[in-house]
PDB file of C-alpha atoms and ligand atoms in Angstrom:
ATOM      1  CA  MET H1162    -313.514-109.946-306.782  1.00  0.00           C
ATOM      2  CA  THR H1163    -310.156-110.782-306.716  1.00  0.00           C
ATOM      3  CA  SER H1164    -307.590-109.938-303.753  1.00  0.00           C
ATOM      4  CA  MET H1165    -303.986-108.442-304.603  1.00  0.00           C
ATOM      5  CA  LEU H1166    -301.058-108.179-302.444  1.00  0.00           C
ATOM      6  CA  SER H1167    -300.119-105.189-302.238  1.00  0.00           C
ATOM      7  CA  ALA H1168    -296.242-104.795-301.752  1.00  0.00           C
ATOM      8  CA  ALA H1169    -296.241-101.895-299.836  1.00  0.00           C
ATOM      9  CA  GLY H1170    -299.079-100.676-296.487  1.00  0.00           C
ATOM     10  CA  ILE H1171    -299.061-104.520-294.923  1.00  0.00           C
ATOM     11  CA  ARG H1172    -298.572-103.299-291.511  1.00  0.00           C
ATOM     12  CA  GLY H1173    -299.723-106.370-289.366  1.00  0.00           C
ATOM     13  CA  ILE H1174    -300.480-110.244-290.518  1.00  0.00           C
ATOM     14  CA  LEU H1175    -302.844-112.228-288.845  1.00  0.00           C
ATOM     15  CA  LEU H1176    -302.160-115.758-288.648  1.00  0.00           C
ATOM     16  CA  ASP H1177    -304.832-119.052-288.811  1.00  0.00           C
ATOM     17  CA  ILE H1178    -303.116-121.771-286.750  1.00  0.00           C
ATOM     18  CA  GLU H1179    -304.258-125.064-287.833  1.00  0.00           C
ATOM     19  CA  GLY H1180    -303.368-125.616-291.612  1.00  0.00           C
ATOM     20  CA  THR H1181    -301.040-122.699-291.708  1.00  0.00           C
ATOM     21  CA  VAL H1182    -298.876-122.742-289.735  1.00  0.00           C
ATOM     22  CA  THR H1183    -299.175-126.576-287.321  1.00  0.00           C
ATOM     23  CA  PRO H1184    -300.110-129.274-289.441  1.00  0.00           C
ATOM     24  CA  ILE H1185    -304.532-130.060-289.067  1.00  0.00           C
ATOM     25  CA  SER H1186    -303.362-133.423-287.383  1.00  0.00           C
ATOM     26  CA  PHE H1187    -301.389-132.047-285.286  1.00  0.00           C
ATOM     27  CA  VAL H1188    -305.079-130.718-283.655  1.00  0.00           C
ATOM     28  CA  HIS H1189    -307.270-133.899-285.071  1.00  0.00           C
ATOM     29  CA  GLU H1190    -304.407-136.271-284.663  1.00  0.00           C
ATOM     30  CA  VAL H1191    -303.503-135.462-281.133  1.00  0.00           C
ATOM     31  CA  LEU H1192    -304.529-133.056-279.330  1.00  0.00           C
ATOM     32  CA  PHE H1193    -308.404-134.015-279.240  1.00  0.00           C
ATOM     33  CA  PRO H1194    -307.614-137.605-278.535  1.00  0.00           C
ATOM     34  CA  TYR H1195    -305.581-136.282-275.729  1.00  0.00           C
ATOM     35  CA  ALA H1196    -308.256-134.806-274.287  1.00  0.00           C
ATOM     36  CA  ARG H1197    -310.637-137.337-274.577  1.00  0.00           C
ATOM     37  CA  ALA H1198    -308.511-139.747-272.991  1.00  0.00           C
ATOM     38  CA  ARG H1199    -308.257-137.651-270.449  1.00  0.00           C
ATOM     39  CA  VAL H1200    -311.362-135.986-269.684  1.00  0.00           C
ATOM     40  CA  SER H1201    -312.411-138.670-267.448  1.00  0.00           C
ATOM     41  CA  ASP H1202    -309.884-138.494-264.711  1.00  0.00           C
ATOM     42  CA  TYR H1203    -309.268-135.292-264.598  1.00  0.00           C
ATOM     43  CA  LEU H1204    -312.894-134.568-263.637  1.00  0.00           C
ATOM     44  CA  ALA H1205    -312.318-137.512-260.785  1.00  0.00           C
ATOM     45  CA  ALA H1206    -309.621-135.572-260.072  1.00  0.00           C
ATOM     46  CA  HIS H1207    -311.078-131.437-259.732  1.00  0.00           C
ATOM     47  CA  PHE H1208    -314.381-132.480-259.681  1.00  0.00           C
ATOM     48  CA  GLU H1209    -315.029-129.768-257.316  1.00  0.00           C
ATOM     49  CA  GLY H1210    -312.818-126.787-257.941  1.00  0.00           C
ATOM     50  CA  ALA H1211    -314.309-124.275-258.736  1.00  0.00           C
ATOM     51  CA  GLU H1212    -313.139-123.764-262.183  1.00  0.00           C
ATOM     52  CA  VAL H1213    -314.265-127.100-263.369  1.00  0.00           C
ATOM     53  CA  MET H1214    -317.293-126.210-261.858  1.00  0.00           C
ATOM     54  CA  SER H1215    -318.354-123.670-263.880  1.00  0.00           C
ATOM     55  CA  ASP H1216    -316.518-124.958-267.306  1.00  0.00           C
ATOM     56  CA  LEU H1217    -319.405-127.933-266.010  1.00  0.00           C
ATOM     57  CA  ALA H1218    -321.958-125.680-265.187  1.00  0.00           C
ATOM     58  CA  ARG H1219    -321.748-124.243-268.979  1.00  0.00           C
ATOM     59  CA  LEU H1220    -321.613-127.759-270.085  1.00  0.00           C
ATOM     60  CA  ARG H1221    -325.685-128.019-268.343  1.00  0.00           C
ATOM     61  CA  GLU H1222    -327.286-124.914-269.621  1.00  0.00           C
ATOM     62  CA  GLU H1223    -325.611-126.617-273.430  1.00  0.00           C
ATOM     63  CA  HIS H1224    -327.258-130.204-272.037  1.00  0.00           C
ATOM     64  CA  ALA H1225    -329.373-128.142-271.746  1.00  0.00           C
ATOM     65  CA  PHE H1226    -330.748-126.437-274.654  1.00  0.00           C
ATOM     66  CA  ASP H1227    -329.565-129.603-276.837  1.00  0.00           C
ATOM     67  CA  VAL H1228    -332.549-130.942-275.303  1.00  0.00           C
ATOM     68  CA  ARG H1229    -334.996-129.013-275.481  1.00  0.00           C
ATOM     69  CA  GLU H1230    -333.878-129.111-279.202  1.00  0.00           C
ATOM     70  CA  GLY H1231    -335.102-133.130-279.201  1.00  0.00           C
ATOM     71  CA  ARG H1232    -331.620-133.518-280.094  1.00  0.00           C
ATOM     72  CA  GLU H1233    -331.673-136.815-277.440  1.00  0.00           C
ATOM     73  CA  PRO H1234    -327.986-135.943-275.646  1.00  0.00           C
ATOM     74  CA  PRO H1235    -326.466-139.066-273.366  1.00  0.00           C
ATOM     75  CA  PRO H1236    -328.473-138.248-269.864  1.00  0.00           C
ATOM     76  CA  LEU H1237    -326.693-135.763-266.979  1.00  0.00           C
ATOM     77  CA  LEU H1238    -327.325-137.747-263.774  1.00  0.00           C
ATOM     78  CA  ASP H1239    -326.287-136.438-259.679  1.00  0.00           C
ATOM     79  CA  ALA H1240    -327.515-139.893-258.063  1.00  0.00           C
ATOM     80  CA  SER H1241    -323.812-139.567-257.074  1.00  0.00           C
ATOM     81  CA  SER H1242    -320.217-137.370-258.014  1.00  0.00           C
ATOM     82  CA  GLU H1243    -319.445-140.431-259.568  1.00  0.00           C
ATOM     83  CA  ALA H1244    -322.782-140.707-261.563  1.00  0.00           C
ATOM     84  CA  ALA H1245    -322.470-137.062-262.716  1.00  0.00           C
ATOM     85  CA  ILE H1246    -318.375-138.282-264.267  1.00  0.00           C
ATOM     86  CA  ASP H1247    -319.991-140.826-265.892  1.00  0.00           C
ATOM     87  CA  SER H1248    -322.517-138.568-267.668  1.00  0.00           C
ATOM     88  CA  PHE H1249    -320.411-135.775-268.085  1.00  0.00           C
ATOM     89  CA  VAL H1250    -318.376-137.536-269.878  1.00  0.00           C
ATOM     90  CA  SER H1251    -320.846-140.056-271.960  1.00  0.00           C
ATOM     91  CA  TYR H1252    -321.813-135.771-273.069  1.00  0.00           C
ATOM     92  CA  ILE H1253    -318.424-134.443-273.478  1.00  0.00           C
ATOM     93  CA  PHE H1254    -317.759-138.143-275.922  1.00  0.00           C
ATOM     94  CA  TRP H1255    -320.948-136.675-277.858  1.00  0.00           C
ATOM     95  CA  LEU H1256    -320.177-133.071-278.189  1.00  0.00           C
ATOM     96  CA  MET H1257    -316.638-134.110-279.184  1.00  0.00           C
ATOM     97  CA  ASP H1258    -318.425-136.053-281.932  1.00  0.00           C
ATOM     98  CA  ARG H1259    -320.148-133.742-283.061  1.00  0.00           C
ATOM     99  CA  ASP H1260    -317.090-131.072-282.723  1.00  0.00           C
ATOM    100  CA  ARG H1261    -318.914-128.905-280.842  1.00  0.00           C
ATOM    101  CA  LYS H1262    -317.767-125.153-281.025  1.00  0.00           C
ATOM    102  CA  SER H1263    -319.035-125.312-276.964  1.00  0.00           C
ATOM    103  CA  PRO H1264    -317.177-123.103-274.670  1.00  0.00           C
ATOM    104  CA  GLY H1265    -317.384-125.056-271.304  1.00  0.00           C
ATOM    105  CA  LEU H1266    -316.339-127.857-273.365  1.00  0.00           C
ATOM    106  CA  LYS H1267    -312.875-126.143-275.308  1.00  0.00           C
ATOM    107  CA  SER H1268    -311.932-124.367-271.596  1.00  0.00           C
ATOM    108  CA  LEU H1269    -311.843-128.143-270.047  1.00  0.00           C
ATOM    109  CA  GLN H1270    -309.991-128.998-273.321  1.00  0.00           C
ATOM    110  CA  GLY H1271    -307.462-126.364-272.246  1.00  0.00           C
ATOM    111  CA  LYS H1272    -306.859-127.227-269.277  1.00  0.00           C
ATOM    112  CA  ILE H1273    -306.333-130.407-269.913  1.00  0.00           C
ATOM    113  CA  TRP H1274    -304.164-129.868-272.424  1.00  0.00           C
ATOM    114  CA  GLU H1275    -302.176-126.947-270.366  1.00  0.00           C
ATOM    115  CA  GLN H1276    -301.353-130.749-267.869  1.00  0.00           C
ATOM    116  CA  GLY H1277    -300.125-132.679-271.229  1.00  0.00           C
ATOM    117  CA  TYR H1278    -297.933-129.573-272.155  1.00  0.00           C
ATOM    118  CA  ALA H1279    -296.602-128.604-268.896  1.00  0.00           C
ATOM    119  CA  ASN H1280    -295.137-132.862-267.923  1.00  0.00           C
ATOM    120  CA  GLY H1281    -293.904-132.735-272.002  1.00  0.00           C
ATOM    121  CA  THR H1282    -296.145-134.653-273.208  1.00  0.00           C
ATOM    122  CA  LEU H1283    -297.470-132.614-275.333  1.00  0.00           C
ATOM    123  CA  THR H1284    -294.989-130.565-278.186  1.00  0.00           C
ATOM    124  CA  ALA H1285    -296.457-128.147-280.584  1.00  0.00           C
ATOM    125  CA  PRO H1286    -295.702-128.637-284.611  1.00  0.00           C
ATOM    126  CA  LEU H1287    -295.320-124.940-286.326  1.00  0.00           C
ATOM    127  CA  TYR H1288    -294.057-125.609-289.481  1.00  0.00           C
ATOM    128  CA  ALA H1289    -289.974-125.121-289.891  1.00  0.00           C
ATOM    129  CA  ASP H1290    -290.920-122.096-291.584  1.00  0.00           C
ATOM    130  CA  VAL H1291    -292.874-120.393-289.748  1.00  0.00           C
ATOM    131  CA  LEU H1292    -290.264-118.439-286.573  1.00  0.00           C
ATOM    132  CA  PRO H1293    -288.299-116.827-289.337  1.00  0.00           C
ATOM    133  CA  ALA H1294    -290.890-115.005-291.320  1.00  0.00           C
ATOM    134  CA  ILE H1295    -292.318-114.314-288.181  1.00  0.00           C
ATOM    135  CA  LYS H1296    -289.300-112.315-286.992  1.00  0.00           C
ATOM    136  CA  LYS H1297    -288.608-111.018-289.984  1.00  0.00           C
ATOM    137  CA  ALA H1298    -292.112-109.588-289.835  1.00  0.00           C
ATOM    138  CA  ARG H1299    -291.859-107.776-286.755  1.00  0.00           C
ATOM    139  CA  VAL H1300    -288.087-106.827-287.848  1.00  0.00           C
ATOM    140  CA  ALA H1301    -289.501-104.816-290.587  1.00  0.00           C
ATOM    141  CA  GLY H1302    -291.418-103.641-287.872  1.00  0.00           C
ATOM    142  CA  LEU H1303    -294.984-105.393-288.368  1.00  0.00           C
ATOM    143  CA  LYS H1304    -297.483-106.561-285.588  1.00  0.00           C
ATOM    144  CA  ILE H1305    -298.694-110.179-285.473  1.00  0.00           C
ATOM    145  CA  ALA H1306    -301.986-112.330-284.347  1.00  0.00           C
ATOM    146  CA  ILE H1307    -303.131-114.928-284.049  1.00  0.00           C
ATOM    147  CA  PHE H1308    -307.023-115.634-285.093  1.00  0.00           C
ATOM    148  CA  SER H1309    -308.184-119.035-284.113  1.00  0.00           C
ATOM    149  CA  SER H1310    -311.202-121.242-283.332  1.00  0.00           C
ATOM    150  CA  GLY H1311    -309.238-122.614-280.567  1.00  0.00           C
ATOM    151  CA  SER H1312    -309.445-120.664-277.225  1.00  0.00           C
ATOM    152  CA  VAL H1313    -307.145-117.669-276.338  1.00  0.00           C
ATOM    153  CA  PHE H1314    -305.397-120.294-273.437  1.00  0.00           C
ATOM    154  CA  ALA H1315    -304.892-122.692-275.722  1.00  0.00           C
ATOM    155  CA  GLN H1316    -303.469-120.535-278.815  1.00  0.00           C
ATOM    156  CA  ARG H1317    -300.692-119.397-276.103  1.00  0.00           C
ATOM    157  CA  LEU H1318    -300.404-122.848-274.600  1.00  0.00           C
ATOM    158  CA  LEU H1319    -299.298-123.666-277.845  1.00  0.00           C
ATOM    159  CA  PHE H1320    -297.369-121.093-278.664  1.00  0.00           C
ATOM    160  CA  ALA H1321    -295.860-120.976-275.183  1.00  0.00           C
ATOM    161  CA  HIS H1322    -295.292-125.034-276.150  1.00  0.00           C
ATOM    162  CA  SER H1323    -293.411-125.031-279.565  1.00  0.00           C
ATOM    163  CA  ASP H1324    -290.635-127.515-281.231  1.00  0.00           C
ATOM    164  CA  ALA H1325    -289.347-123.851-281.655  1.00  0.00           C
ATOM    165  CA  GLY H1326    -289.651-122.819-277.790  1.00  0.00           C
ATOM    166  CA  ASP H1327    -291.722-120.028-276.590  1.00  0.00           C
ATOM    167  CA  ILE H1328    -292.484-117.680-279.408  1.00  0.00           C
ATOM    168  CA  THR H1329    -295.292-116.335-276.985  1.00  0.00           C
ATOM    169  CA  LYS H1330    -293.218-112.828-277.217  1.00  0.00           C
ATOM    170  CA  LEU H1331    -293.413-112.897-280.586  1.00  0.00           C
ATOM    171  CA  ILE H1332    -296.986-112.349-280.926  1.00  0.00           C
ATOM    172  CA  ASP H1333    -298.557-109.281-279.763  1.00  0.00           C
ATOM    173  CA  GLN H1334    -302.274-110.493-279.363  1.00  0.00           C
ATOM    174  CA  HIS H1335    -304.514-113.222-279.394  1.00  0.00           C
ATOM    175  CA  PHE H1336    -308.435-113.216-281.079  1.00  0.00           C
ATOM    176  CA  ASP H1337    -310.708-116.811-280.788  1.00  0.00           C
ATOM    177  CA  THR H1338    -314.156-117.135-281.490  1.00  0.00           C
ATOM    178  CA  SER H1339    -315.223-115.442-279.366  1.00  0.00           C
ATOM    179  CA  THR H1340    -314.443-112.143-281.408  1.00  0.00           C
ATOM    180  CA  GLY H1341    -316.712-114.008-283.832  1.00  0.00           C
ATOM    181  CA  PRO H1342    -317.310-116.421-286.256  1.00  0.00           C
ATOM    182  CA  LYS H1343    -314.247-117.045-288.789  1.00  0.00           C
ATOM    183  CA  THR H1344    -316.035-116.640-291.231  1.00  0.00           C
ATOM    184  CA  ALA H1345    -318.100-113.478-290.628  1.00  0.00           C
ATOM    185  CA  SER H1346    -316.366-110.230-291.761  1.00  0.00           C
ATOM    186  CA  GLU H1347    -317.724-108.020-288.963  1.00  0.00           C
ATOM    187  CA  SER H1348    -315.504-110.212-287.042  1.00  0.00           C
ATOM    188  CA  TYR H1349    -312.139-109.043-288.641  1.00  0.00           C
ATOM    189  CA  GLY H1350    -313.523-104.891-289.537  1.00  0.00           C
ATOM    190  CA  ARG H1351    -313.680-106.204-284.916  1.00  0.00           C
ATOM    191  CA  ILE H1352    -309.777-107.785-285.122  1.00  0.00           C
ATOM    192  CA  SER H1353    -308.538-104.613-287.415  1.00  0.00           C
ATOM    193  CA  LEU H1354    -310.280-102.012-284.489  1.00  0.00           C
ATOM    194  CA  ALA H1355    -308.270-103.869-282.159  1.00  0.00           C
ATOM    195  CA  MET H1356    -305.520-104.173-283.697  1.00  0.00           C
ATOM    196  CA  ASP H1357    -305.316-100.533-284.407  1.00  0.00           C
ATOM    197  CA  LEU H1358    -304.667-100.462-287.923  1.00  0.00           C
ATOM    198  CA  ALA H1359    -307.006-100.473-290.789  1.00  0.00           C
ATOM    199  CA  ALA H1360    -307.705-103.484-292.856  1.00  0.00           C
ATOM    200  CA  ALA H1361    -305.662-103.230-296.239  1.00  0.00           C
ATOM    201  CA  GLU H1362    -302.844-103.322-293.804  1.00  0.00           C
ATOM    202  CA  ILE H1363    -303.538-106.378-292.264  1.00  0.00           C
ATOM    203  CA  LEU H1364    -302.492-110.400-293.823  1.00  0.00           C
ATOM    204  CA  PHE H1365    -304.344-112.435-293.730  1.00  0.00           C
ATOM    205  CA  ILE H1366    -303.076-115.871-294.196  1.00  0.00           C
ATOM    206  CA  SER H1367    -304.813-118.969-293.406  1.00  0.00           C
ATOM    207  CA  ASP H1368    -306.125-122.456-295.761  1.00  0.00           C
ATOM    208  CA  VAL H1369    -309.570-121.860-295.582  1.00  0.00           C
ATOM    209  CA  VAL H1370    -311.137-119.720-298.598  1.00  0.00           C
ATOM    210  CA  SER H1371    -314.422-119.214-296.016  1.00  0.00           C
ATOM    211  CA  GLU H1372    -312.094-117.793-293.927  1.00  0.00           C
ATOM    212  CA  LEU H1373    -310.669-115.306-296.113  1.00  0.00           C
ATOM    213  CA  ASP H1374    -313.234-114.046-297.803  1.00  0.00           C
ATOM    214  CA  ALA H1375    -314.806-112.388-294.989  1.00  0.00           C
ATOM    215  CA  ALA H1376    -311.178-110.816-294.302  1.00  0.00           C
ATOM    216  CA  CYS H1377    -311.496-109.925-298.060  1.00  0.00           C
ATOM    217  CA  THR H1378    -315.035-108.654-297.420  1.00  0.00           C
ATOM    218  CA  ALA H1379    -313.273-106.597-294.388  1.00  0.00           C
ATOM    219  CA  GLY H1380    -310.788-105.013-296.547  1.00  0.00           C
ATOM    220  CA  MET H1381    -307.761-107.258-295.802  1.00  0.00           C
ATOM    221  CA  GLN H1382    -305.280-108.570-297.845  1.00  0.00           C
ATOM    222  CA  THR H1383    -305.692-112.440-297.979  1.00  0.00           C
ATOM    223  CA  LEU H1384    -302.896-115.545-298.779  1.00  0.00           C
ATOM    224  CA  LEU H1385    -304.593-119.095-299.114  1.00  0.00           C
ATOM    225  CA  CYS H1386    -302.377-120.974-296.941  1.00  0.00           C
ATOM    226  CA  VAL H1387    -302.344-124.628-298.698  1.00  0.00           C
ATOM    227  CA  ARG H1388    -299.595-127.414-296.888  1.00  0.00           C
ATOM    228  CA  PRO H1389    -299.335-130.840-296.973  1.00  0.00           C
ATOM    229  CA  GLY H1390    -302.555-133.045-295.996  1.00  0.00           C
ATOM    230  CA  ASN H1391    -304.870-129.447-295.805  1.00  0.00           C
ATOM    231  CA  PRO H1392    -309.162-130.481-297.200  1.00  0.00           C
ATOM    232  CA  ALA H1393    -308.413-129.056-301.193  1.00  0.00           C
ATOM    233  CA  GLN H1394    -309.659-125.468-301.978  1.00  0.00           C
ATOM    234  CA  SER H1395    -310.845-125.122-304.913  1.00  0.00           C
ATOM    235  CA  ASP H1396    -311.624-120.794-305.167  1.00  0.00           C
ATOM    236  CA  GLY H1397    -308.990-119.616-306.984  1.00  0.00           C
ATOM    237  CA  LYS H1398    -309.374-116.114-306.318  1.00  0.00           C
ATOM    238  CA  HIS H1399    -306.413-115.502-302.914  1.00  0.00           C
ATOM    239  CA  ALA H1400    -302.714-115.655-304.249  1.00  0.00           C
ATOM    240  CA  GLY H1401    -302.198-119.373-303.274  1.00  0.00           C
ATOM    241  CA  ILE H1402    -298.074-119.978-300.751  1.00  0.00           C
ATOM    242  CA  GLU H1403    -297.156-123.286-300.375  1.00  0.00           C
ATOM    243  CA  ASN H1404    -294.754-122.115-297.192  1.00  0.00           C
ATOM    244  CA  PHE H1405    -293.919-118.312-295.581  1.00  0.00           C
ATOM    245  CA  ASP H1406    -290.069-118.897-296.958  1.00  0.00           C
ATOM    246  CA  ARG H1407    -291.626-115.636-299.936  1.00  0.00           C
ATOM    247  CA  LEU H1408    -293.029-113.922-297.164  1.00  0.00           C
ATOM    248  CA  PRO H1409    -290.463-111.172-296.143  1.00  0.00           C
ATOM    249  CA  GLU H1410    -290.492-110.279-299.875  1.00  0.00           C
ATOM    250  CA  ILE H1411    -294.376-110.202-300.007  1.00  0.00           C
ATOM    251  CA  ILE H1412    -294.329-107.634-297.219  1.00  0.00           C
TER     252      ILE H1412
HETATM  253 MG1   MG M 155    -306.947-123.098-290.557  1.00  0.00          MG
END
């Protein structure tokens, strides 16, 4: 099965973030270390806050599950608030080291990044070809949506603080893994419904072949984005692009 692009009929573009509109290194070498370095201070400053309490409650549930599964996570302690914070930090590092897609962890990271974006320490680098292509697609009447494993909150922060400025108004919809895994075709069916477009009217662009395969199974059109620094993808079934310069011609 080869994914063919039909020049006509595309009414929406669904974009991945990491490796497609921003370098993978921004997430792994900037965002993740930023949150890791600040999580202890953040918890100490916000430990009694309702929102942080709810993140920690979710982490406690996940911890109990890890214990039941015999994964031997570092213990959670509650002898004092200092001991509790230190033990949560150890568990959070343990989750980060496993690249766990944990809702409690993601929520906490989002709050820490929010501070960094707000005080100007963090700025999201967009590939220079992204904004012009999005603008042209919108002029052509296309809907623009995002599907990323980062939370919708983190996605909005990123596009609000990009090196091209706040471009949140150019994006119609955001989807994260609460819609479903990026490698499950059902997720793309749900996105198609939510975008109010037939799957075949949506062009999904990502750097990961297994995600494109799932979108293709759901009936979407696909493009493999090959950016510098992306891991090599061996599958040849999806048409490839190295940047968005030709996108306005394709659509
Ligand atoms: Mg990606």
